[in-house]
mmCIF file of C-alpha atoms in Angstrom:
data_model
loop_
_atom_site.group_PDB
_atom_site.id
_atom_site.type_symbol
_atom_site.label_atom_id
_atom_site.label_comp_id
_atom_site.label_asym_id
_atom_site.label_seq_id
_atom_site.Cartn_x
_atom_site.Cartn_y
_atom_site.Cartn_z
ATOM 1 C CA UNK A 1 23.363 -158.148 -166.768
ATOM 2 C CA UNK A 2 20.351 -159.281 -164.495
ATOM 3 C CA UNK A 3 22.148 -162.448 -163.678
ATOM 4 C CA UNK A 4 25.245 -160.532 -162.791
ATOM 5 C CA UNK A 5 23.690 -158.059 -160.564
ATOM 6 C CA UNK A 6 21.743 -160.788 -158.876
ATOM 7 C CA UNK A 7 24.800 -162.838 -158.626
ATOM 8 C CA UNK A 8 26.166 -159.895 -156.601
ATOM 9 C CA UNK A 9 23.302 -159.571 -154.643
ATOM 10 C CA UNK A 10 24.257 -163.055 -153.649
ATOM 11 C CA UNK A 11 27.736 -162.791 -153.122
ATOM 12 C CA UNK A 12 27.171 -159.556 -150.597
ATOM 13 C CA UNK A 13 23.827 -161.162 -148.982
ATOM 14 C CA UNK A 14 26.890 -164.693 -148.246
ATOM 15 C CA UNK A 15 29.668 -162.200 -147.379
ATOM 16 C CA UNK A 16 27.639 -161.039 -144.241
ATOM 17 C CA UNK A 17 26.406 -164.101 -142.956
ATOM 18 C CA UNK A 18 29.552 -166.958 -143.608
ATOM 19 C CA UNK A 19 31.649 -166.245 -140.369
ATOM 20 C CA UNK A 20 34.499 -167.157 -142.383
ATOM 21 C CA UNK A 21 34.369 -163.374 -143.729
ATOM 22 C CA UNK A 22 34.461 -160.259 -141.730
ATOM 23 C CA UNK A 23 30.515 -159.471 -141.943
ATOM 24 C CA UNK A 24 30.279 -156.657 -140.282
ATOM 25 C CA UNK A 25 32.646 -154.917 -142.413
ATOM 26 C CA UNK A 26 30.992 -155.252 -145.570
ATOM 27 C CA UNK A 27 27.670 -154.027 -143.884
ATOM 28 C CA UNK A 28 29.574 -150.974 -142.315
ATOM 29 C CA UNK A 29 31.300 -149.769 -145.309
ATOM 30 C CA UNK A 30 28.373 -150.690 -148.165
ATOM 31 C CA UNK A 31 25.558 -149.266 -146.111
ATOM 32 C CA UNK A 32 23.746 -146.180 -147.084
ATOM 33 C CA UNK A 33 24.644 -144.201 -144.211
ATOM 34 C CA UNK A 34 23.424 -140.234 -144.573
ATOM 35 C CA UNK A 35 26.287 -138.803 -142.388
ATOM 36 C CA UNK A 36 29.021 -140.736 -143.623
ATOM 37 C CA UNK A 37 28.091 -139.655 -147.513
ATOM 38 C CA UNK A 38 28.609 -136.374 -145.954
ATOM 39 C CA UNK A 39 32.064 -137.024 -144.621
ATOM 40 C CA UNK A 40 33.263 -137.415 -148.169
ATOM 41 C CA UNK A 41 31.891 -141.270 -148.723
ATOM 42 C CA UNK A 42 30.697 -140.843 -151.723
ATOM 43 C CA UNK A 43 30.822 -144.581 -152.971
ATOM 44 C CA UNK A 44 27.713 -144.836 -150.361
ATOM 45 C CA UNK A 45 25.437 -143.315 -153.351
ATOM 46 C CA UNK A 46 25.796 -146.723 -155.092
ATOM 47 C CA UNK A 47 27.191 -149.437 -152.738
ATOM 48 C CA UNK A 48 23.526 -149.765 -151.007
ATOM 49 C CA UNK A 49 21.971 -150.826 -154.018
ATOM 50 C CA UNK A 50 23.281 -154.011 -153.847
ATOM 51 C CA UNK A 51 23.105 -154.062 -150.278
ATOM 52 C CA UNK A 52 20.235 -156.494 -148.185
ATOM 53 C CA UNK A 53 19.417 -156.441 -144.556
ATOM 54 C CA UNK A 54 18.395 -160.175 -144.883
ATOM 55 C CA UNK A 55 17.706 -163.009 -146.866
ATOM 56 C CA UNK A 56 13.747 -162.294 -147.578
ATOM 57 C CA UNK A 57 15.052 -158.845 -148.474
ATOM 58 C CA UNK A 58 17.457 -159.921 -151.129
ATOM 59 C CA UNK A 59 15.588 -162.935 -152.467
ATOM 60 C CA UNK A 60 12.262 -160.820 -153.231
ATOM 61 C CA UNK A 61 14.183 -157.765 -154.615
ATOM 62 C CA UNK A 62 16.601 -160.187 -156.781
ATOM 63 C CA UNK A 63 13.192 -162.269 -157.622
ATOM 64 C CA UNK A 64 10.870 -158.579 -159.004
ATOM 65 C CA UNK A 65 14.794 -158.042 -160.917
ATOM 66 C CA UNK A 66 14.787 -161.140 -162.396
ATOM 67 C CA UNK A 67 10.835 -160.740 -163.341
ATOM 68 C CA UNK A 68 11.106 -157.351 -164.716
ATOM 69 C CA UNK A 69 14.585 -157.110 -165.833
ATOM 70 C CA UNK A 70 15.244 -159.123 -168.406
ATOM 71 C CA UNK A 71 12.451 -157.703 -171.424
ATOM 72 C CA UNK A 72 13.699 -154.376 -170.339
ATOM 73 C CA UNK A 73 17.429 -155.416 -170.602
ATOM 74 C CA UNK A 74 16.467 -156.837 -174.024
ATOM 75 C CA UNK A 75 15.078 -153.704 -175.422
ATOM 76 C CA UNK A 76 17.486 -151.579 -174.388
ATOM 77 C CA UNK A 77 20.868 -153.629 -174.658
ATOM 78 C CA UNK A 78 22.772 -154.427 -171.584
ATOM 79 C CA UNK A 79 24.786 -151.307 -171.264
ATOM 80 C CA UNK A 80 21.769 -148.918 -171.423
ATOM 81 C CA UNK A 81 20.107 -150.970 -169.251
ATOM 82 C CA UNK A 82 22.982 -151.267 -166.632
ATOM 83 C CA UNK A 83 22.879 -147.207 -167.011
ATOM 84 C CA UNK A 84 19.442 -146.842 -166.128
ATOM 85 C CA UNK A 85 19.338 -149.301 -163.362
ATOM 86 C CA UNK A 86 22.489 -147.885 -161.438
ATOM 87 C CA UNK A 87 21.366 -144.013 -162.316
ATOM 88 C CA UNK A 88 17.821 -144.969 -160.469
ATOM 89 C CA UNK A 89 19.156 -145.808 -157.660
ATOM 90 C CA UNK A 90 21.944 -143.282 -157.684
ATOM 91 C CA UNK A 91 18.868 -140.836 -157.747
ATOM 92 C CA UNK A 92 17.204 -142.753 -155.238
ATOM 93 C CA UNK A 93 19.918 -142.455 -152.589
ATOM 94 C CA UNK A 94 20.786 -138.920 -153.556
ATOM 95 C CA UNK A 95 17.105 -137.926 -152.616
ATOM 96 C CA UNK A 96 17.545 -140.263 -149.756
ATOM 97 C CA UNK A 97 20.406 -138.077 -148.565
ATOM 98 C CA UNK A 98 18.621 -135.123 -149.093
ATOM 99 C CA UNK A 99 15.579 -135.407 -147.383
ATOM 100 C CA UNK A 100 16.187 -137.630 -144.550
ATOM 101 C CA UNK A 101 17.961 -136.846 -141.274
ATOM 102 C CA UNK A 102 22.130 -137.561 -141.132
ATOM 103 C CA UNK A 103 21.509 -140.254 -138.957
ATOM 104 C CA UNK A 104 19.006 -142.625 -141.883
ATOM 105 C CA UNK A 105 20.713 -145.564 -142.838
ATOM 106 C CA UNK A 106 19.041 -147.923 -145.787
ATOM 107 C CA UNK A 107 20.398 -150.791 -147.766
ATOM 108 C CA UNK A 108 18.220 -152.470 -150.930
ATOM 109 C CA UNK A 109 17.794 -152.514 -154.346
ATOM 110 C CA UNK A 110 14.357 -150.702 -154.678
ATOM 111 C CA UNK A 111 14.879 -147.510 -155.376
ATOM 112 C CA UNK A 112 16.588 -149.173 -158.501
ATOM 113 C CA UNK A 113 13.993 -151.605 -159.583
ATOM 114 C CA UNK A 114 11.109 -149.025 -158.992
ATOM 115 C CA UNK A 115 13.175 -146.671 -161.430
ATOM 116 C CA UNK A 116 12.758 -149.694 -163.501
ATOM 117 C CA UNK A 117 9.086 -149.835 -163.105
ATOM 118 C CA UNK A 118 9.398 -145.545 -164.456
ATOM 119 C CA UNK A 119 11.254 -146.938 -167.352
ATOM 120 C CA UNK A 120 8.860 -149.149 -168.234
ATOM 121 C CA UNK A 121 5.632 -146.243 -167.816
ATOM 122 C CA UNK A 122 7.966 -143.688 -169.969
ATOM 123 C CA UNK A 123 7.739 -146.385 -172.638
ATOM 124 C CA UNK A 124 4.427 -147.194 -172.463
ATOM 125 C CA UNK A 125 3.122 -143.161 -172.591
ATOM 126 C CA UNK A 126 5.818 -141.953 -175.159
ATOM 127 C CA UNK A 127 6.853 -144.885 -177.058
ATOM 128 C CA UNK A 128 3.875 -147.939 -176.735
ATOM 129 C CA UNK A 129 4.734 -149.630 -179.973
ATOM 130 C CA UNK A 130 7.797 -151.291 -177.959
ATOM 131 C CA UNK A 131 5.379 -152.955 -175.475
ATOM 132 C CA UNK A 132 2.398 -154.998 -176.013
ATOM 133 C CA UNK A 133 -1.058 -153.489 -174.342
ATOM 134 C CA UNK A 134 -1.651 -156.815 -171.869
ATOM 135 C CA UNK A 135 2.222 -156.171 -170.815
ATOM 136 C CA UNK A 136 1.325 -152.487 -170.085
ATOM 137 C CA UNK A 137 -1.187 -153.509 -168.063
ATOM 138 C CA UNK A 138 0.487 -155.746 -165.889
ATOM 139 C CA UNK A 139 3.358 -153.573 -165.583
ATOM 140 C CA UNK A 140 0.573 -150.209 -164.639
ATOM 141 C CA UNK A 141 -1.106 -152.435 -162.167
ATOM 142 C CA UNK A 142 2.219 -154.126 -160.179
ATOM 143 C CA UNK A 143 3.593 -149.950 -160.233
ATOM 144 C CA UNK A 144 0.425 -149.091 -158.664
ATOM 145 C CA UNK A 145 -0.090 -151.368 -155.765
ATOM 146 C CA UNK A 146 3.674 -151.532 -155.301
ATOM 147 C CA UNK A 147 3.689 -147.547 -154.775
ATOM 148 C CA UNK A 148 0.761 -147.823 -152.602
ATOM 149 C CA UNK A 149 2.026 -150.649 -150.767
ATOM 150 C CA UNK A 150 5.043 -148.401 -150.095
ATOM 151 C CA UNK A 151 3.459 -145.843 -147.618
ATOM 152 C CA UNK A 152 1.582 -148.710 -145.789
ATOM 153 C CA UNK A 153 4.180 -151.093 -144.761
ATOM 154 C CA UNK A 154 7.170 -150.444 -141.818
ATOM 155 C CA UNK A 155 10.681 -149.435 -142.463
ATOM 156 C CA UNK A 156 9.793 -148.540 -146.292
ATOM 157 C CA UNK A 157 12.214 -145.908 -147.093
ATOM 158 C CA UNK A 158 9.696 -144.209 -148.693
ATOM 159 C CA UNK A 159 11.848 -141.726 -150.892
ATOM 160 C CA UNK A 160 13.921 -144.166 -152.247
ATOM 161 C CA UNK A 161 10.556 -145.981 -153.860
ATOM 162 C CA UNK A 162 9.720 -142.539 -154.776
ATOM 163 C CA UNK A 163 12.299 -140.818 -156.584
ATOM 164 C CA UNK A 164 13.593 -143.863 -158.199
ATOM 165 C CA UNK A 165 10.193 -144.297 -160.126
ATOM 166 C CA UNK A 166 10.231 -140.231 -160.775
ATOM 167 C CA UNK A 167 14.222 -140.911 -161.911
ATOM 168 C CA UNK A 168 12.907 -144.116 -163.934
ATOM 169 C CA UNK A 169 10.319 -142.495 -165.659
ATOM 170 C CA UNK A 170 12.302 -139.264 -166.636
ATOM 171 C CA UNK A 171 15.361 -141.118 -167.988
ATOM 172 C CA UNK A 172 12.914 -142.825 -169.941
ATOM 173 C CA UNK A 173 10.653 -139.481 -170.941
ATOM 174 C CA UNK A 174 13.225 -136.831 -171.796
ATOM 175 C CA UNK A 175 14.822 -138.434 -174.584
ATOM 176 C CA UNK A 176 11.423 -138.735 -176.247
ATOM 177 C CA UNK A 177 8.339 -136.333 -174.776
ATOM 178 C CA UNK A 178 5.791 -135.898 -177.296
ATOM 179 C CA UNK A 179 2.891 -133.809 -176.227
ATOM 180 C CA UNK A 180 0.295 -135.671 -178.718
ATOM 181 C CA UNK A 181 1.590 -139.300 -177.303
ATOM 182 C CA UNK A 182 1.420 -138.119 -173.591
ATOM 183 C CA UNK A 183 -2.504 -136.974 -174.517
ATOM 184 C CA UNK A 184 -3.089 -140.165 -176.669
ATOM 185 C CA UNK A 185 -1.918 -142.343 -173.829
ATOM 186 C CA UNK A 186 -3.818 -140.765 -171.143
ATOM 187 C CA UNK A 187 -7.304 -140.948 -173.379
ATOM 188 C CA UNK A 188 -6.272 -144.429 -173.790
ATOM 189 C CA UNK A 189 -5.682 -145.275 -170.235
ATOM 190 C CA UNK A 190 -8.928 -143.714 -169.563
ATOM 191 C CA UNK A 191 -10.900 -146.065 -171.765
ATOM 192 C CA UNK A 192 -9.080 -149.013 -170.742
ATOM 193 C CA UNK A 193 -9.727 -147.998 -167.283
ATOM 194 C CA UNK A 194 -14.054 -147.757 -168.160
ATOM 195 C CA UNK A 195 -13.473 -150.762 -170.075
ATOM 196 C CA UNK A 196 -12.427 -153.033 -167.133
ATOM 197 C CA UNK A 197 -14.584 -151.963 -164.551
ATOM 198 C CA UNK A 198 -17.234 -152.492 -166.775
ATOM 199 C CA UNK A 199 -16.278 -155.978 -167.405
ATOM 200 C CA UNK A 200 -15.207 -156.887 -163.798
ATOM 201 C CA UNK A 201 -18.515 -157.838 -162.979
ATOM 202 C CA UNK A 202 -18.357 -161.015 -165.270
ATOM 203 C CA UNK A 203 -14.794 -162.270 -163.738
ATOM 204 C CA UNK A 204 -14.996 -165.577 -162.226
ATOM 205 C CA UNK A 205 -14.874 -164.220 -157.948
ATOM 206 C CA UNK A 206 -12.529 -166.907 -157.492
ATOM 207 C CA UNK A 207 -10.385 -166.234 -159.987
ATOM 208 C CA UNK A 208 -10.559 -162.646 -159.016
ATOM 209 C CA UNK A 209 -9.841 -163.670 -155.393
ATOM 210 C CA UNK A 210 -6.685 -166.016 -156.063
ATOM 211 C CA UNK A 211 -5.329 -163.089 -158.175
ATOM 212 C CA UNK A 212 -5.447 -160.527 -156.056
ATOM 213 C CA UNK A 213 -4.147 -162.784 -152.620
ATOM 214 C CA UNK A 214 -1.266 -163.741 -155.344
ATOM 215 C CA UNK A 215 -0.297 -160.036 -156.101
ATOM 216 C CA UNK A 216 -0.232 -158.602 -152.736
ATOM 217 C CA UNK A 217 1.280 -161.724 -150.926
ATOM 218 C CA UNK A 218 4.163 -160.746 -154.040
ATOM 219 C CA UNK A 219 3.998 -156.654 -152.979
ATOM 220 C CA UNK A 220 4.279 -157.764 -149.812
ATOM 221 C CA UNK A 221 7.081 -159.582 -149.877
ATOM 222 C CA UNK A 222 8.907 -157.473 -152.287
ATOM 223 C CA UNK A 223 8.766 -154.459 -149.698
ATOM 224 C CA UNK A 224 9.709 -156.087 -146.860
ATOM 225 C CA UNK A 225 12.564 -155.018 -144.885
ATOM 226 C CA UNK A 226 13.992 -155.936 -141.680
#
Protein backbone atom coordinates (compact mmCIF):
# COMPACT_ATOMS: atom_id res chain seq x y z
CA UNK A 1 0.00 0.00 0.00
CA UNK A 2 3.04 2.47 0.39
CA UNK A 3 3.92 1.97 -3.20
CA UNK A 4 0.39 2.65 -4.23
CA UNK A 5 -0.10 5.76 -2.33
CA UNK A 6 3.24 7.01 -3.50
CA UNK A 7 2.42 6.01 -6.95
CA UNK A 8 -0.52 8.42 -6.56
CA UNK A 9 1.41 10.97 -5.17
CA UNK A 10 3.13 10.73 -8.49
CA UNK A 11 0.43 10.54 -10.75
CA UNK A 12 -1.29 13.92 -9.09
CA UNK A 13 2.30 15.71 -8.57
CA UNK A 14 2.50 14.76 -13.20
CA UNK A 15 -1.20 15.66 -13.62
CA UNK A 16 -0.41 19.36 -12.62
CA UNK A 17 2.62 19.98 -14.34
CA UNK A 18 2.26 17.90 -18.08
CA UNK A 19 0.35 20.67 -20.09
CA UNK A 20 -1.17 17.91 -21.85
CA UNK A 21 -3.71 17.73 -18.74
CA UNK A 22 -5.84 20.44 -17.40
CA UNK A 23 -3.51 21.32 -14.23
CA UNK A 24 -5.21 23.70 -12.76
CA UNK A 25 -8.19 21.67 -12.37
CA UNK A 26 -6.86 18.98 -10.42
CA UNK A 27 -5.22 21.62 -8.03
CA UNK A 28 -8.64 23.52 -7.75
CA UNK A 29 -10.82 20.68 -7.01
CA UNK A 30 -8.15 18.39 -4.73
CA UNK A 31 -7.00 21.31 -2.66
CA UNK A 32 -7.82 21.65 0.94
CA UNK A 33 -9.74 24.69 0.69
CA UNK A 34 -11.57 25.72 4.29
CA UNK A 35 -14.57 27.53 2.63
CA UNK A 36 -15.28 25.25 -0.02
CA UNK A 37 -15.46 22.11 2.68
CA UNK A 38 -18.03 24.36 4.01
CA UNK A 39 -20.07 24.68 0.87
CA UNK A 40 -20.79 20.99 1.07
CA UNK A 41 -17.17 19.70 -0.45
CA UNK A 42 -16.69 17.27 1.66
CA UNK A 43 -14.27 15.04 -0.51
CA UNK A 44 -11.74 18.09 0.42
CA UNK A 45 -11.22 16.21 3.97
CA UNK A 46 -9.21 13.56 2.05
CA UNK A 47 -8.29 14.71 -1.51
CA UNK A 48 -5.34 17.04 0.04
CA UNK A 49 -3.58 14.26 1.38
CA UNK A 50 -2.35 13.26 -1.68
CA UNK A 51 -2.07 16.62 -2.85
CA UNK A 52 1.75 18.53 -3.36
CA UNK A 53 2.43 22.12 -4.07
CA UNK A 54 5.72 21.01 -5.81
CA UNK A 55 8.09 18.52 -6.59
CA UNK A 56 10.47 18.91 -3.29
CA UNK A 57 7.13 18.74 -1.49
CA UNK A 58 6.02 15.43 -2.85
CA UNK A 59 9.40 13.76 -3.20
CA UNK A 60 10.36 14.35 0.65
CA UNK A 61 6.83 13.48 1.96
CA UNK A 62 6.65 10.26 -0.49
CA UNK A 63 10.53 9.64 0.61
CA UNK A 64 9.66 9.87 5.09
CA UNK A 65 6.37 7.37 3.58
CA UNK A 66 8.44 5.13 2.01
CA UNK A 67 11.02 5.22 5.18
CA UNK A 68 8.46 4.81 7.77
CA UNK A 69 5.72 3.07 6.07
CA UNK A 70 6.53 -0.04 5.18
CA UNK A 71 7.50 -1.86 9.01
CA UNK A 72 4.35 -0.20 10.07
CA UNK A 73 2.34 -1.54 7.04
CA UNK A 74 3.90 -4.93 7.90
CA UNK A 75 2.72 -5.07 11.41
CA UNK A 76 -0.45 -4.04 10.92
CA UNK A 77 -1.52 -5.59 7.44
CA UNK A 78 -2.27 -3.35 4.58
CA UNK A 79 -5.86 -2.63 5.27
CA UNK A 80 -5.30 -1.46 8.90
CA UNK A 81 -2.61 0.37 7.83
CA UNK A 82 -4.42 2.11 4.85
CA UNK A 83 -7.13 2.90 7.79
CA UNK A 84 -4.85 4.58 9.96
CA UNK A 85 -3.00 6.51 7.39
CA UNK A 86 -6.20 8.02 5.63
CA UNK A 87 -8.06 8.51 9.28
CA UNK A 88 -4.76 10.75 10.29
CA UNK A 89 -5.07 12.85 7.87
CA UNK A 90 -8.83 12.92 7.78
CA UNK A 91 -8.26 14.21 11.45
CA UNK A 92 -5.66 16.39 10.36
CA UNK A 93 -7.76 18.36 7.87
CA UNK A 94 -10.84 18.24 10.03
CA UNK A 95 -8.80 20.20 12.76
CA UNK A 96 -7.43 22.14 9.90
CA UNK A 97 -10.97 23.23 9.10
CA UNK A 98 -11.71 23.94 12.44
CA UNK A 99 -9.24 26.13 13.62
CA UNK A 100 -8.07 28.03 10.73
CA UNK A 101 -9.80 30.93 8.96
CA UNK A 102 -12.34 29.96 5.73
CA UNK A 103 -9.98 31.38 3.55
CA UNK A 104 -6.63 28.53 4.59
CA UNK A 105 -5.89 26.46 1.84
CA UNK A 106 -3.16 23.41 2.36
CA UNK A 107 -2.25 20.47 0.24
CA UNK A 108 0.38 17.51 1.62
CA UNK A 109 0.61 14.40 3.07
CA UNK A 110 1.87 15.34 6.64
CA UNK A 111 -0.72 15.45 8.70
CA UNK A 112 -0.93 11.69 7.56
CA UNK A 113 2.59 10.57 7.98
CA UNK A 114 2.95 12.47 11.39
CA UNK A 115 -0.24 10.39 12.49
CA UNK A 116 2.06 7.70 11.45
CA UNK A 117 4.85 8.83 13.59
CA UNK A 118 1.64 8.69 16.76
CA UNK A 119 1.15 5.19 15.63
CA UNK A 120 4.38 4.27 16.00
CA UNK A 121 4.76 6.17 19.91
CA UNK A 122 1.24 4.35 20.88
CA UNK A 123 3.16 1.16 20.14
CA UNK A 124 6.14 1.82 21.68
CA UNK A 125 4.33 3.10 25.30
CA UNK A 126 1.45 0.44 25.26
CA UNK A 127 2.64 -2.37 23.28
CA UNK A 128 6.91 -2.27 23.03
CA UNK A 129 7.34 -5.95 22.47
CA UNK A 130 6.30 -5.19 18.65
CA UNK A 131 9.28 -2.80 18.23
CA UNK A 132 12.84 -3.22 18.97
CA UNK A 133 14.38 -0.49 21.64
CA UNK A 134 17.16 1.04 18.92
CA UNK A 135 13.93 1.36 16.47
CA UNK A 136 12.09 3.26 19.28
CA UNK A 137 14.69 5.41 19.51
CA UNK A 138 15.07 6.47 16.16
CA UNK A 139 11.50 6.73 15.65
CA UNK A 140 11.26 9.15 19.40
CA UNK A 141 14.09 11.21 18.12
CA UNK A 142 12.88 11.88 14.13
CA UNK A 143 9.03 12.69 16.07
CA UNK A 144 10.80 15.08 18.16
CA UNK A 145 12.82 17.28 15.94
CA UNK A 146 10.21 16.85 13.22
CA UNK A 147 7.49 18.44 15.72
CA UNK A 148 9.88 21.03 16.67
CA UNK A 149 10.95 21.70 13.30
CA UNK A 150 7.24 22.29 12.63
CA UNK A 151 6.72 25.66 14.52
CA UNK A 152 10.11 26.99 13.16
CA UNK A 153 9.88 26.73 9.50
CA UNK A 154 7.35 29.01 6.97
CA UNK A 155 4.08 27.92 5.60
CA UNK A 156 3.99 24.78 8.12
CA UNK A 157 0.40 24.23 8.61
CA UNK A 158 1.02 23.75 11.95
CA UNK A 159 -2.31 21.91 13.00
CA UNK A 160 -2.20 19.51 10.48
CA UNK A 161 1.44 18.23 12.01
CA UNK A 162 -0.33 18.51 15.19
CA UNK A 163 -3.45 16.73 15.32
CA UNK A 164 -2.36 14.10 12.99
CA UNK A 165 0.35 12.91 15.57
CA UNK A 166 -2.48 13.42 18.52
CA UNK A 167 -4.96 11.30 15.87
CA UNK A 168 -1.87 8.81 15.27
CA UNK A 169 -1.15 8.21 18.65
CA UNK A 170 -4.84 7.75 19.89
CA UNK A 171 -5.84 5.31 17.12
CA UNK A 172 -2.96 3.54 18.24
CA UNK A 173 -3.63 4.02 22.32
CA UNK A 174 -7.34 3.39 22.74
CA UNK A 175 -7.50 -0.01 21.60
CA UNK A 176 -4.87 -0.91 24.18
CA UNK A 177 -4.21 1.81 27.29
CA UNK A 178 -2.73 0.12 30.12
CA UNK A 179 -2.01 2.33 33.04
CA UNK A 180 1.07 0.05 34.34
CA UNK A 181 2.65 0.09 30.55
CA UNK A 182 2.09 3.93 30.16
CA UNK A 183 4.14 4.23 33.80
CA UNK A 184 6.68 1.46 32.78
CA UNK A 185 7.40 3.26 29.55
CA UNK A 186 7.80 6.63 30.91
CA UNK A 187 10.39 5.24 33.83
CA UNK A 188 12.01 3.67 30.95
CA UNK A 189 12.27 6.63 28.75
CA UNK A 190 13.59 8.40 31.68
CA UNK A 191 16.57 6.12 32.14
CA UNK A 192 17.29 5.87 28.61
CA UNK A 193 17.18 9.53 28.50
CA UNK A 194 20.14 9.71 31.78
CA UNK A 195 21.71 6.96 30.05
CA UNK A 196 22.59 8.86 26.80
CA UNK A 197 23.52 12.04 28.02
CA UNK A 198 25.74 10.39 30.16
CA UNK A 199 27.40 8.63 27.41
CA UNK A 200 27.36 11.52 24.83
CA UNK A 201 30.45 12.75 26.05
CA UNK A 202 32.43 9.69 24.60
CA UNK A 203 30.74 10.00 20.91
CA UNK A 204 33.20 10.54 18.28
CA UNK A 205 32.32 14.90 17.61
CA UNK A 206 32.46 14.07 14.12
CA UNK A 207 30.36 11.46 14.05
CA UNK A 208 28.06 13.39 16.25
CA UNK A 209 28.36 16.35 13.83
CA UNK A 210 27.64 14.38 10.43
CA UNK A 211 24.58 12.92 12.27
CA UNK A 212 22.98 15.64 13.33
CA UNK A 213 23.69 17.95 9.76
CA UNK A 214 22.15 14.51 8.20
CA UNK A 215 18.89 14.61 10.34
CA UNK A 216 17.97 18.14 10.08
CA UNK A 217 19.06 18.65 6.36
CA UNK A 218 16.19 15.37 6.24
CA UNK A 219 13.55 17.53 8.74
CA UNK A 220 14.20 20.13 6.70
CA UNK A 221 13.40 18.96 3.68
CA UNK A 222 10.55 16.89 4.76
CA UNK A 223 8.68 20.17 5.98
CA UNK A 224 9.19 22.18 3.28
CA UNK A 225 6.44 23.70 1.45
CA UNK A 226 6.13 26.13 -1.22
Amino acid sequence: MVSIIVAIHLLLYLLTILPIFPNYWFLENFSGVNLYIMEGEVWRLITPTFMHSGFAHMLFNSVSLILFGPALERMLGSRRFVFIYLLSGFIANVATLLLEPLTYTHVGSSGAIFGLFGYYIAIIVFRKQMISRQNSQVILTLAVVSLVMTFLQPNINVVAHLFGLIGGFLLGAIPYYNRKNLSDSIRSTAVWTQTKRKSVSFQSPLKLLIWTIIIIIAIIGFLSQK
